[in-house]
PDB file of C-alpha atoms and ligand atoms in Angstrom:
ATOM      1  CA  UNK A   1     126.939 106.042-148.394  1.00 49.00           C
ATOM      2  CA  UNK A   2     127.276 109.414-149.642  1.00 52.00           C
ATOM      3  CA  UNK A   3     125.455 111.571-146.629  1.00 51.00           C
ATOM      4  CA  UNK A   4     128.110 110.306-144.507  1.00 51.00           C
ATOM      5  CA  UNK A   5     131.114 111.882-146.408  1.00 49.00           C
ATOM      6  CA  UNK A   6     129.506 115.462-146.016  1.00 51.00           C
ATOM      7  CA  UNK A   7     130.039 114.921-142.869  1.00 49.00           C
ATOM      8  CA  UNK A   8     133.246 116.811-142.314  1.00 50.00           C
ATOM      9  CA  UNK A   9     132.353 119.592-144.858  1.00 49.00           C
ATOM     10  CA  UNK A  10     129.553 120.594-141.746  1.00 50.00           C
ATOM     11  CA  UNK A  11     132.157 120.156-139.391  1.00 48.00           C
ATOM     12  CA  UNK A  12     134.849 122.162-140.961  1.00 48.00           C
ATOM     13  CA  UNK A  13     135.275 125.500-139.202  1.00 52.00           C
ATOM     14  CA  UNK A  14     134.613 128.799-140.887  1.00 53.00           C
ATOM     15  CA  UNK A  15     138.035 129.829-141.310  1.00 57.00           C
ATOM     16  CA  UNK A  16     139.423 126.852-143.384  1.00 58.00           C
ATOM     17  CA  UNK A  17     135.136 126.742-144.679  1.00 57.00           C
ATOM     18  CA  UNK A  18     135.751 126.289-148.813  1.00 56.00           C
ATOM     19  CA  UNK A  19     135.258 129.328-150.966  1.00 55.00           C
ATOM     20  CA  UNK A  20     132.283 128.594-153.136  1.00 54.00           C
ATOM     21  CA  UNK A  21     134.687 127.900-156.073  1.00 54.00           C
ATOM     22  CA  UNK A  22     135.756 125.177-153.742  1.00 54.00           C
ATOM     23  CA  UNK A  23     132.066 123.881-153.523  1.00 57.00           C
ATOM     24  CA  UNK A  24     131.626 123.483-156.773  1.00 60.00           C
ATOM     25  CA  UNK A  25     135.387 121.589-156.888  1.00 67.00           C
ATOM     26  CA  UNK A  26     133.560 119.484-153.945  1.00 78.00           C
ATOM     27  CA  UNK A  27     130.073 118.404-155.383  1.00 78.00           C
ATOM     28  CA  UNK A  28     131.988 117.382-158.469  1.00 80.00           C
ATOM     29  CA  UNK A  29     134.000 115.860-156.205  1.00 81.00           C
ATOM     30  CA  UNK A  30     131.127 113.533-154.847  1.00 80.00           C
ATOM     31  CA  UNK A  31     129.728 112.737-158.245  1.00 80.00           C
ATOM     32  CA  UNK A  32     133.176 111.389-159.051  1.00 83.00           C
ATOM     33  CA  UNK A  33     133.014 108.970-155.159  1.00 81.00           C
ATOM     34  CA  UNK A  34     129.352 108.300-156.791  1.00 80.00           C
ATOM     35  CA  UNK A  35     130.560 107.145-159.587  1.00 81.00           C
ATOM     36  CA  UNK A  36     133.794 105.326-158.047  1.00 79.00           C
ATOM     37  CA  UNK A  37     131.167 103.826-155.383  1.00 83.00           C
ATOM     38  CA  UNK A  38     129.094 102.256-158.248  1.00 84.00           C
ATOM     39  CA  UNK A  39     132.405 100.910-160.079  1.00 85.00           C
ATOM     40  CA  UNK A  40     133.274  99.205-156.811  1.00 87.00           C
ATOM     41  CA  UNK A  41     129.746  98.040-156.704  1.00 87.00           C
ATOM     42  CA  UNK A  42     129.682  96.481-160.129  1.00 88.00           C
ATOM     43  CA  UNK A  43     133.262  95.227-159.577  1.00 89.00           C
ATOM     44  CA  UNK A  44     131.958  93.311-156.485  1.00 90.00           C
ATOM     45  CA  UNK A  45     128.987  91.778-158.497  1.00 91.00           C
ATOM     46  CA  UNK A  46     131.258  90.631-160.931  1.00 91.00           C
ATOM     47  CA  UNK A  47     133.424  88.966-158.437  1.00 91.00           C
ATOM     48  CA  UNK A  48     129.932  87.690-156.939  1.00 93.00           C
ATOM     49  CA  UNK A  49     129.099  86.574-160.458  1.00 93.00           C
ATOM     50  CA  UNK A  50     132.789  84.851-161.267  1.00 93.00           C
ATOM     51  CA  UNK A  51     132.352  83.032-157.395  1.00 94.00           C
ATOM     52  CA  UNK A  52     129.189  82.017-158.058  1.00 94.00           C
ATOM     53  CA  UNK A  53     130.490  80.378-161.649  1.00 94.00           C
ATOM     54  CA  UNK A  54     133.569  78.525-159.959  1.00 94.00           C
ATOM     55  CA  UNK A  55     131.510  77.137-156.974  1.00 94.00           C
ATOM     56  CA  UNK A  56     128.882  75.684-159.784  1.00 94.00           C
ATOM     57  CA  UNK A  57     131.500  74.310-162.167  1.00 94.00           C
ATOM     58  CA  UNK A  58     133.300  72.998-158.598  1.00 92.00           C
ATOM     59  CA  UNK A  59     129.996  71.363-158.387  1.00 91.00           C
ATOM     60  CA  UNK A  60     129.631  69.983-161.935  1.00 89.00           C
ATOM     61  CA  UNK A  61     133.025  68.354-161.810  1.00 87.00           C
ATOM     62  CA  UNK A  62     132.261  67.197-158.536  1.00 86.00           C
ATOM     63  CA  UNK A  63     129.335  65.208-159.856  1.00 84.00           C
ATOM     64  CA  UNK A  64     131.221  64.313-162.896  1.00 82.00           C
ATOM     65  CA  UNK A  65     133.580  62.554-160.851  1.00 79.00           C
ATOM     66  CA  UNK A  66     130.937  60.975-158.834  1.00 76.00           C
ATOM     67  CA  UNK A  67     129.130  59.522-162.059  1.00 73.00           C
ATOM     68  CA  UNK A  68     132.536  58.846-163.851  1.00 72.00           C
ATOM     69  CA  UNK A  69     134.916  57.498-161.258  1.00 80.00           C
ATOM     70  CA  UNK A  70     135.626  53.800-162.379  1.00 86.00           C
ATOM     71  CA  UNK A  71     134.615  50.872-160.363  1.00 91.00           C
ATOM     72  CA  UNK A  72     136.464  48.197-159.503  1.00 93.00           C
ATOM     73  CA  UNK A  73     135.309  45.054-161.287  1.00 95.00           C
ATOM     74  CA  UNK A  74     132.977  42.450-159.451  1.00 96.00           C
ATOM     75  CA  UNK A  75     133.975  38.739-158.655  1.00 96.00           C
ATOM     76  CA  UNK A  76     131.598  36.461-157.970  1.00 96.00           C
ATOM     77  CA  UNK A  77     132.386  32.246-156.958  1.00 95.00           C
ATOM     78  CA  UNK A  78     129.250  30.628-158.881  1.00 94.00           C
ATOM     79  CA  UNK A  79     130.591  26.992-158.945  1.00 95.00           C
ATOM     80  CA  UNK A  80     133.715  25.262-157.123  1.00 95.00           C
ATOM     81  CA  UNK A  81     133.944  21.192-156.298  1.00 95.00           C
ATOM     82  CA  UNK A  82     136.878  18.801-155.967  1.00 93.00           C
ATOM     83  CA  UNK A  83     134.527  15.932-157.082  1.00 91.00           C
ATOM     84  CA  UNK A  84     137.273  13.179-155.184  1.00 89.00           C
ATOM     85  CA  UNK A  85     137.211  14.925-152.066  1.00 87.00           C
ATOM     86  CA  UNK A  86     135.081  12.229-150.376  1.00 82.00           C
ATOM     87  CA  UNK A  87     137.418   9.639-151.251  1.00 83.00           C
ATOM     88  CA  UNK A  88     140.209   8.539-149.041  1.00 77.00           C
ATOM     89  CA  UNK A  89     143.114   8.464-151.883  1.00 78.00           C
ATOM     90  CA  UNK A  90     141.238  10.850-153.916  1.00 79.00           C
ATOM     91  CA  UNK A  91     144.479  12.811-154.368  1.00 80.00           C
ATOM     92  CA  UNK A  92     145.397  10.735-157.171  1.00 83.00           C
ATOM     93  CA  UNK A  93     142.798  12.187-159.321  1.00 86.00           C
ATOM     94  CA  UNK A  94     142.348  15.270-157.464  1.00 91.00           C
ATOM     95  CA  UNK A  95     141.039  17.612-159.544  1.00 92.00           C
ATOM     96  CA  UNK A  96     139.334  21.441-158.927  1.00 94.00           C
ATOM     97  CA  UNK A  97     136.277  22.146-161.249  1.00 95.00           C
ATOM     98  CA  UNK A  98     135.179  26.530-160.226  1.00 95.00           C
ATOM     99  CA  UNK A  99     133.019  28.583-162.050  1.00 96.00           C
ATOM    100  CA  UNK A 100     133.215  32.419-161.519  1.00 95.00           C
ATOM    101  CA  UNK A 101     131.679  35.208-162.958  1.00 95.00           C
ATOM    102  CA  UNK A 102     133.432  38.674-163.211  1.00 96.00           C
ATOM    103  CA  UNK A 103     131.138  41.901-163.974  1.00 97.00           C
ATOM    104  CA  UNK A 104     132.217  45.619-165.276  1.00 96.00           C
ATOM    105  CA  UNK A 105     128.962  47.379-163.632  1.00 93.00           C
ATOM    106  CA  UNK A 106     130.334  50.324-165.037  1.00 91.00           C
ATOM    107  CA  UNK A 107     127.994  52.102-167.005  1.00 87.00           C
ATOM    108  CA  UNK A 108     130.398  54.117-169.577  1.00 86.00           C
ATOM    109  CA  UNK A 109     133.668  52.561-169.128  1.00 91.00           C
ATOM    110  CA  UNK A 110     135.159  49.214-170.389  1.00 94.00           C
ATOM    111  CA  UNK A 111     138.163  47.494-168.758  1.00 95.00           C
ATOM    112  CA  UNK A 112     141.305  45.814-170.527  1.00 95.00           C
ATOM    113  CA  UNK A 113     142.090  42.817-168.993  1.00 96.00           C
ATOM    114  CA  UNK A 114     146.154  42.287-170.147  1.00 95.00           C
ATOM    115  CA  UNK A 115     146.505  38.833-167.662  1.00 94.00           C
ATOM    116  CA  UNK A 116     144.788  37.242-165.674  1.00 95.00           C
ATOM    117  CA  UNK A 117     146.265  34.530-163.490  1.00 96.00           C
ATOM    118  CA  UNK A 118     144.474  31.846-160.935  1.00 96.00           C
ATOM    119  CA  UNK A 119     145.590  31.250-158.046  1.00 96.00           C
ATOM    120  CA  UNK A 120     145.269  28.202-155.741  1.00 96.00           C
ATOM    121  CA  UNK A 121     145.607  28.901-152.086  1.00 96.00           C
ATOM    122  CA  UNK A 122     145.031  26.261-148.928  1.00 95.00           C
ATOM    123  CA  UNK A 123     146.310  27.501-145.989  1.00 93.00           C
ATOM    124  CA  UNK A 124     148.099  30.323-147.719  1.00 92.00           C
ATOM    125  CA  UNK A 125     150.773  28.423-149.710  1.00 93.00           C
ATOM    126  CA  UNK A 126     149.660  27.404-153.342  1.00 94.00           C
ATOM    127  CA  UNK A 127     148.471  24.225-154.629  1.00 94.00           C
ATOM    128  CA  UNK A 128     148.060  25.544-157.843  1.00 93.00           C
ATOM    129  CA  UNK A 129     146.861  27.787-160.764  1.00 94.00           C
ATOM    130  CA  UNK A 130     146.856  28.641-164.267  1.00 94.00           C
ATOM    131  CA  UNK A 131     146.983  31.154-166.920  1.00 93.00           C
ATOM    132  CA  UNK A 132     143.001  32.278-167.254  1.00 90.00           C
ATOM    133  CA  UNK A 133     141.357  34.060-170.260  1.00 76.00           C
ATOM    134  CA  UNK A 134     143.240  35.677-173.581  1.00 77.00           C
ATOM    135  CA  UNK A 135     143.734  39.192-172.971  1.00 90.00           C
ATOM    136  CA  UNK A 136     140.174  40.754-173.449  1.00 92.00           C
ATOM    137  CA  UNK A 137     138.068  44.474-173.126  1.00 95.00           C
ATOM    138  CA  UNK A 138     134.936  43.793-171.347  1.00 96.00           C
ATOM    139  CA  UNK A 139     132.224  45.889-172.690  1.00 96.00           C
ATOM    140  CA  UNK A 140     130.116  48.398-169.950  1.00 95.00           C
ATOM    141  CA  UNK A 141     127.646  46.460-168.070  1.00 95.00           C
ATOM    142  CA  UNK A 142     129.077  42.897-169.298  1.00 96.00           C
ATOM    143  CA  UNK A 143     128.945  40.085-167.311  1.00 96.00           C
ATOM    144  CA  UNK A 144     131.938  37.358-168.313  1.00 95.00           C
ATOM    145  CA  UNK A 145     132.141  33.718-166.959  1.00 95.00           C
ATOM    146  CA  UNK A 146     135.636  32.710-165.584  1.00 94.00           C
ATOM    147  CA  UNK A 147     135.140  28.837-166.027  1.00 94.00           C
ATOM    148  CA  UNK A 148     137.820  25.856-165.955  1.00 94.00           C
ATOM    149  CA  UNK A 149     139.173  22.741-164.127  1.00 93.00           C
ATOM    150  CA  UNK A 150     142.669  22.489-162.551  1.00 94.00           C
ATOM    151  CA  UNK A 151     144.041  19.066-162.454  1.00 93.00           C
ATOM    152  CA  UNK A 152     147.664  17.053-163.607  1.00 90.00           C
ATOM    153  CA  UNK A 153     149.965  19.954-163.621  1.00 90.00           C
ATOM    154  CA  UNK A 154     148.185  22.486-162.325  1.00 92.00           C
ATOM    155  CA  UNK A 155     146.991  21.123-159.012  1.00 93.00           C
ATOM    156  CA  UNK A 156     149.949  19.777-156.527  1.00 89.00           C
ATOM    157  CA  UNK A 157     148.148  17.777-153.786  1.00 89.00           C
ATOM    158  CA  UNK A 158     150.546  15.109-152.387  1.00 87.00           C
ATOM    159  CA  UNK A 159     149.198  12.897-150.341  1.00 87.00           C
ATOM    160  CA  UNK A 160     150.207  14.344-147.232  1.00 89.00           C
ATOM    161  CA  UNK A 161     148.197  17.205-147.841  1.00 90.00           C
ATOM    162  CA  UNK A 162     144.951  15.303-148.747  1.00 91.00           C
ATOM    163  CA  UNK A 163     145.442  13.888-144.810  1.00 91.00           C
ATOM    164  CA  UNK A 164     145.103  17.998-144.095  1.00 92.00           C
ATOM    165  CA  UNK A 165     142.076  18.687-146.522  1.00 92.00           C
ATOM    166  CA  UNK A 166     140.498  15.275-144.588  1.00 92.00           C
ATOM    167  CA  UNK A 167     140.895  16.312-141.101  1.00 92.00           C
ATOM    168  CA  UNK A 168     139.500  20.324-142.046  1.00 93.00           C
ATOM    169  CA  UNK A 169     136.622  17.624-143.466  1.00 91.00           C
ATOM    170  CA  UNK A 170     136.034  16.387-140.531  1.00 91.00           C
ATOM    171  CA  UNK A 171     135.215  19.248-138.734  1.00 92.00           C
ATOM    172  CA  UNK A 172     133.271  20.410-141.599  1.00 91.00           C
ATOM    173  CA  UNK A 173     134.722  21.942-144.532  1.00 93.00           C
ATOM    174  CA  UNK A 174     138.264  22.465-146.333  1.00 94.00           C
ATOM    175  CA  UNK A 175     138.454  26.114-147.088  1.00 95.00           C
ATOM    176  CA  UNK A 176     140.205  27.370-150.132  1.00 96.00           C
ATOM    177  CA  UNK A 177     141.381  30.302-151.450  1.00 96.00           C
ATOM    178  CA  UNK A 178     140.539  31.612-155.115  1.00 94.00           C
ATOM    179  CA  UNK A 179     142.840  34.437-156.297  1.00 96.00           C
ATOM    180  CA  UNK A 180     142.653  36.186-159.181  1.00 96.00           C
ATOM    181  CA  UNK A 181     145.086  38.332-160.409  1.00 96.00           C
ATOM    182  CA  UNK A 182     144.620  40.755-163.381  1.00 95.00           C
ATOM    183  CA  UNK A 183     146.252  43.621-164.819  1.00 95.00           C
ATOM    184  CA  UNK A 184     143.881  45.945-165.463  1.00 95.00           C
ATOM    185  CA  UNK A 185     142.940  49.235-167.312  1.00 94.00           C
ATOM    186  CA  UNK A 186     140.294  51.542-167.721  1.00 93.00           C
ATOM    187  CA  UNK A 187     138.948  52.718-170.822  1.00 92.00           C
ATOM    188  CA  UNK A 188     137.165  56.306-170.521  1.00 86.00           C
ATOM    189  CA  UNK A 189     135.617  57.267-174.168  1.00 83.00           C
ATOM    190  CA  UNK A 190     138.611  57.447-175.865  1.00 86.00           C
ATOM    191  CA  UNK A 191     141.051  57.343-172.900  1.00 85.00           C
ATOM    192  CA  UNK A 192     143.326  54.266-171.584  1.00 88.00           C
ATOM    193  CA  UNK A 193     144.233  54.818-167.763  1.00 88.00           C
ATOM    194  CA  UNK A 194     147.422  53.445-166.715  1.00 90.00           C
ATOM    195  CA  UNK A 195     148.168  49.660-165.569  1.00 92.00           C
ATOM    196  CA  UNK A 196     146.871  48.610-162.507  1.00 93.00           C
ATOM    197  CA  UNK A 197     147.473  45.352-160.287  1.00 95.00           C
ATOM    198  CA  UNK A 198     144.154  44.164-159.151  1.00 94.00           C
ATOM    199  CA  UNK A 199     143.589  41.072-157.099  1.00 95.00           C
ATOM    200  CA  UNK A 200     140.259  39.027-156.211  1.00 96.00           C
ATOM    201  CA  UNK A 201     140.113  37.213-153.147  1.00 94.00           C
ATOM    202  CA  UNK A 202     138.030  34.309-152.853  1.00 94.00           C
ATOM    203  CA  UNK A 203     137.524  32.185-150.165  1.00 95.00           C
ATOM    204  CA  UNK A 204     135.905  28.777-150.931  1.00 96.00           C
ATOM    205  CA  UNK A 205     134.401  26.426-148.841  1.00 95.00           C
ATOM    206  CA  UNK A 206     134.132  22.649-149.999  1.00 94.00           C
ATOM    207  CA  UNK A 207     131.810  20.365-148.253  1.00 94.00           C
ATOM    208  CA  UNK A 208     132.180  16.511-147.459  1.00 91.00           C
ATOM    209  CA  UNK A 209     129.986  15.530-150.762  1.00 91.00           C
ATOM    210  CA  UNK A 210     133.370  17.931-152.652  1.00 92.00           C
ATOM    211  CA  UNK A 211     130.675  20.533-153.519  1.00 94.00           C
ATOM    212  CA  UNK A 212     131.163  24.405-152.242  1.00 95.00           C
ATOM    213  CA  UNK A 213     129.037  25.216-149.221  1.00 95.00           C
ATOM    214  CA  UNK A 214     126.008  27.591-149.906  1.00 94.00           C
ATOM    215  CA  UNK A 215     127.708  30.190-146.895  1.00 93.00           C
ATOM    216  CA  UNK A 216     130.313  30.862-149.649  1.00 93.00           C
ATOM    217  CA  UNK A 217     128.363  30.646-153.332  1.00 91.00           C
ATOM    218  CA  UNK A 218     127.552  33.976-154.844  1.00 89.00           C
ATOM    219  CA  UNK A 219     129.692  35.916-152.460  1.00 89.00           C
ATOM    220  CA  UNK A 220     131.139  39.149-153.754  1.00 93.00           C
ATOM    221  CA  UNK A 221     134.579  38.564-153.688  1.00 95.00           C
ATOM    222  CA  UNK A 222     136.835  41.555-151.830  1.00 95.00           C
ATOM    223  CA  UNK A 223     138.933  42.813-154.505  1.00 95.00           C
ATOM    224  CA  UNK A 224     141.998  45.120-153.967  1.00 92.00           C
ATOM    225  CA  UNK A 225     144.581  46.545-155.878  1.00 92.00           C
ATOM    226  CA  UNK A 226     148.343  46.562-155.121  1.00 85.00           C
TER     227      UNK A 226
HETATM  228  C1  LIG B 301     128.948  29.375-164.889  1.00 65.50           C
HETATM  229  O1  LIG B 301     127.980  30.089-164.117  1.00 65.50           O
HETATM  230  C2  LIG B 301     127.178  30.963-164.880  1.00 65.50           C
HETATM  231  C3  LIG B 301     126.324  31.748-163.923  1.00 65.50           C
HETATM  232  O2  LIG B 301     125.699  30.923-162.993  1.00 65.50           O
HETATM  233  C4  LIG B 301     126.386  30.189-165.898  1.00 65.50           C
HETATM  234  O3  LIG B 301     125.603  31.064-166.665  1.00 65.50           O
HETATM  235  C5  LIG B 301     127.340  29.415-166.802  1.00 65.50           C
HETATM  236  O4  LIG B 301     126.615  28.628-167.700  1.00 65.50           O
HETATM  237  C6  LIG B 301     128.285  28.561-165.984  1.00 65.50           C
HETATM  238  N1  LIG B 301     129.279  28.028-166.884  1.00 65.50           N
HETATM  239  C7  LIG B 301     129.797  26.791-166.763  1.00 65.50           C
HETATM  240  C8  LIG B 301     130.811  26.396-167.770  1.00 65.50           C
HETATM  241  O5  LIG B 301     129.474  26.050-165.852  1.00 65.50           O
HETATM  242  C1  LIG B 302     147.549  23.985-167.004  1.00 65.50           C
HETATM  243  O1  LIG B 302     147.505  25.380-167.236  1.00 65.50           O
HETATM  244  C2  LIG B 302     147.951  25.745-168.538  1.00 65.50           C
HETATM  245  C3  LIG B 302     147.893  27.252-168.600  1.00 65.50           C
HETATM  246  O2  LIG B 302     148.507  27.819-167.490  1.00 65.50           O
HETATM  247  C4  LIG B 302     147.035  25.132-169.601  1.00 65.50           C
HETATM  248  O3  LIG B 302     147.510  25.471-170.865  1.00 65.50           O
HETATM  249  C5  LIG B 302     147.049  23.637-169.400  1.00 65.50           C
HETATM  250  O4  LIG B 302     146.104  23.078-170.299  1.00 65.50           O
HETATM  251  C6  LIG B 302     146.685  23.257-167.994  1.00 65.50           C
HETATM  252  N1  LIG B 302     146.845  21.807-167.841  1.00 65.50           N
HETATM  253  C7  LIG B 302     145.968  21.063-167.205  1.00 65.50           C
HETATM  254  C8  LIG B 302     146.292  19.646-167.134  1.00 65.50           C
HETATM  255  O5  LIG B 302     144.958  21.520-166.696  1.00 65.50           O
HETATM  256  C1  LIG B 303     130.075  39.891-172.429  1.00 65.50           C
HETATM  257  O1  LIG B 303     131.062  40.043-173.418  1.00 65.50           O
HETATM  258  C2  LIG B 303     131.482  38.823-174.011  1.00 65.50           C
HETATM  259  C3  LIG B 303     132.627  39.131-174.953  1.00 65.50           C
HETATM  260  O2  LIG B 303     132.382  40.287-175.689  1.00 65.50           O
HETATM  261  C4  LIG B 303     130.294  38.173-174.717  1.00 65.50           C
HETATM  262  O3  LIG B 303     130.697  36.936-175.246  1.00 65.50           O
HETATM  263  C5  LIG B 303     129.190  37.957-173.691  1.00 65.50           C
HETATM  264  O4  LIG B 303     128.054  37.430-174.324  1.00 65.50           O
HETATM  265  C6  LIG B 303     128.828  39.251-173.007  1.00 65.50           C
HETATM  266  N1  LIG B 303     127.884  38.955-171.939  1.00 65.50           N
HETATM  267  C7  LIG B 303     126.785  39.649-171.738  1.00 65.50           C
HETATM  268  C8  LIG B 303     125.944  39.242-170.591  1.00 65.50           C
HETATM  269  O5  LIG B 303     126.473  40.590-172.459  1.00 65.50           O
END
């Protein structure tokens, strides 16, 4: 760096040349760019330094994040019949027997479950539901059966609508829909997040013999929030 600025000391011309007093004014001079040229030096190292700490704690969060970023909990259908569904006037003594599993395959975080509401669906208009499960936490890693009947109250098939359910039978299956909905929170260590809306979306197959289909057992349900 430094050979450069003597540059126009060897080009100055004799007249305006520096008196020697001058020279000595000038080589103190350069010790004091030396010394300004290594403060800009270790200034830029530091800034190097102070980059090089923000990138890696950019990349620690980052991973954090990954690694702590809730998932959304897992529905599964294990079980679902309508045990009359063979039978001509079943509707009478219709009745929906499901069995479904819900997991929290987080590995640190529990979820609150405030409400959780079933949901009936044929052909999009409801035929039914009830009020599922006390409010509960579900531990990390906990799997938690969903298990019940519908009948009487809770399950509004008139007998027009068992003619519906027969002729879907007739071509092979009556197809269902399970909802869930849940209100929902996360708990991280000692933090609640807020409220969230989640629904489960099921869709259930039931066979002539009123058992659910194998195509649809075990399925992971698509779960959304709103
Ligand atoms: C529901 O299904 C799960 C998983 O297959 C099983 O462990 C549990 O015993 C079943 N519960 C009922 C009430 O059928
Ligand atoms: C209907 O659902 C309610 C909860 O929503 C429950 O208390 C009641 O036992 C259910 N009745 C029948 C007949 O399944
Ligand atoms: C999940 O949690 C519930 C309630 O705490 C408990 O009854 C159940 O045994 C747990 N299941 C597993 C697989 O740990």
């Amino acid at each position: 760096m430094w050979p450069e600025k003597q540059i126009p000391i060897q080009s100055s011309t004799p007249e305006n040349r520096p008196p020697p007093v001058e020279r000595r004014h000038s080589a103190r001079y350069y010790a004091h760019r030396v010394k300004e040229s290594l403060t800009t030096r270790i200034s830029k190292l530091i800034c190097a330094i102070f980059l090089a700490l923000l990138i890696l704690v950019g990349i620690i969060t980052f991973i954090l994040w990954l690694s702590l970023r809730p998932h959304r909990p897992r529905f599964h259908v294990q079980e679902f019949s309508m045990p009359s569904l063979p039978q001509e006037s079943g509707f009478k003594n219709a009745q929906i027997v499901y069995n479904a599993t819900v997991r929290n395959a987080n590995q640190n975080i529990g979820i609150y479950y405030d409400s959780m509401q079933l949901t009936m669906y044929y052909q999009d208009q409801s035929i039914g539901g009830s009020q599922l499960l006390f409010p509960f936490y579900q531990k990390p890693k906990n799997t938690t059966v969903i298990a019940g009947e519908l009948a009487g109250r809770n399950l509004t098939v008139t007998s027009q609508r068992w003619q519906e359910f027969m002729t879907d039978l007739a071509d092979g299956e009556v197809v269902f829909r399970f909802d869930i909905t849940s209100t929902i929170r996360f708990k991280i260590s000692t933090w609640d997040s807020k409220r969230h809306v989640m629904h489960a979306n099921c869709p259930v197959g039931i066979g002539p013999d009123g058992l659910i289909l194998p195509s649809y057992k075990d399925k992971r349900c698509p779960v959304y929030f709103v």
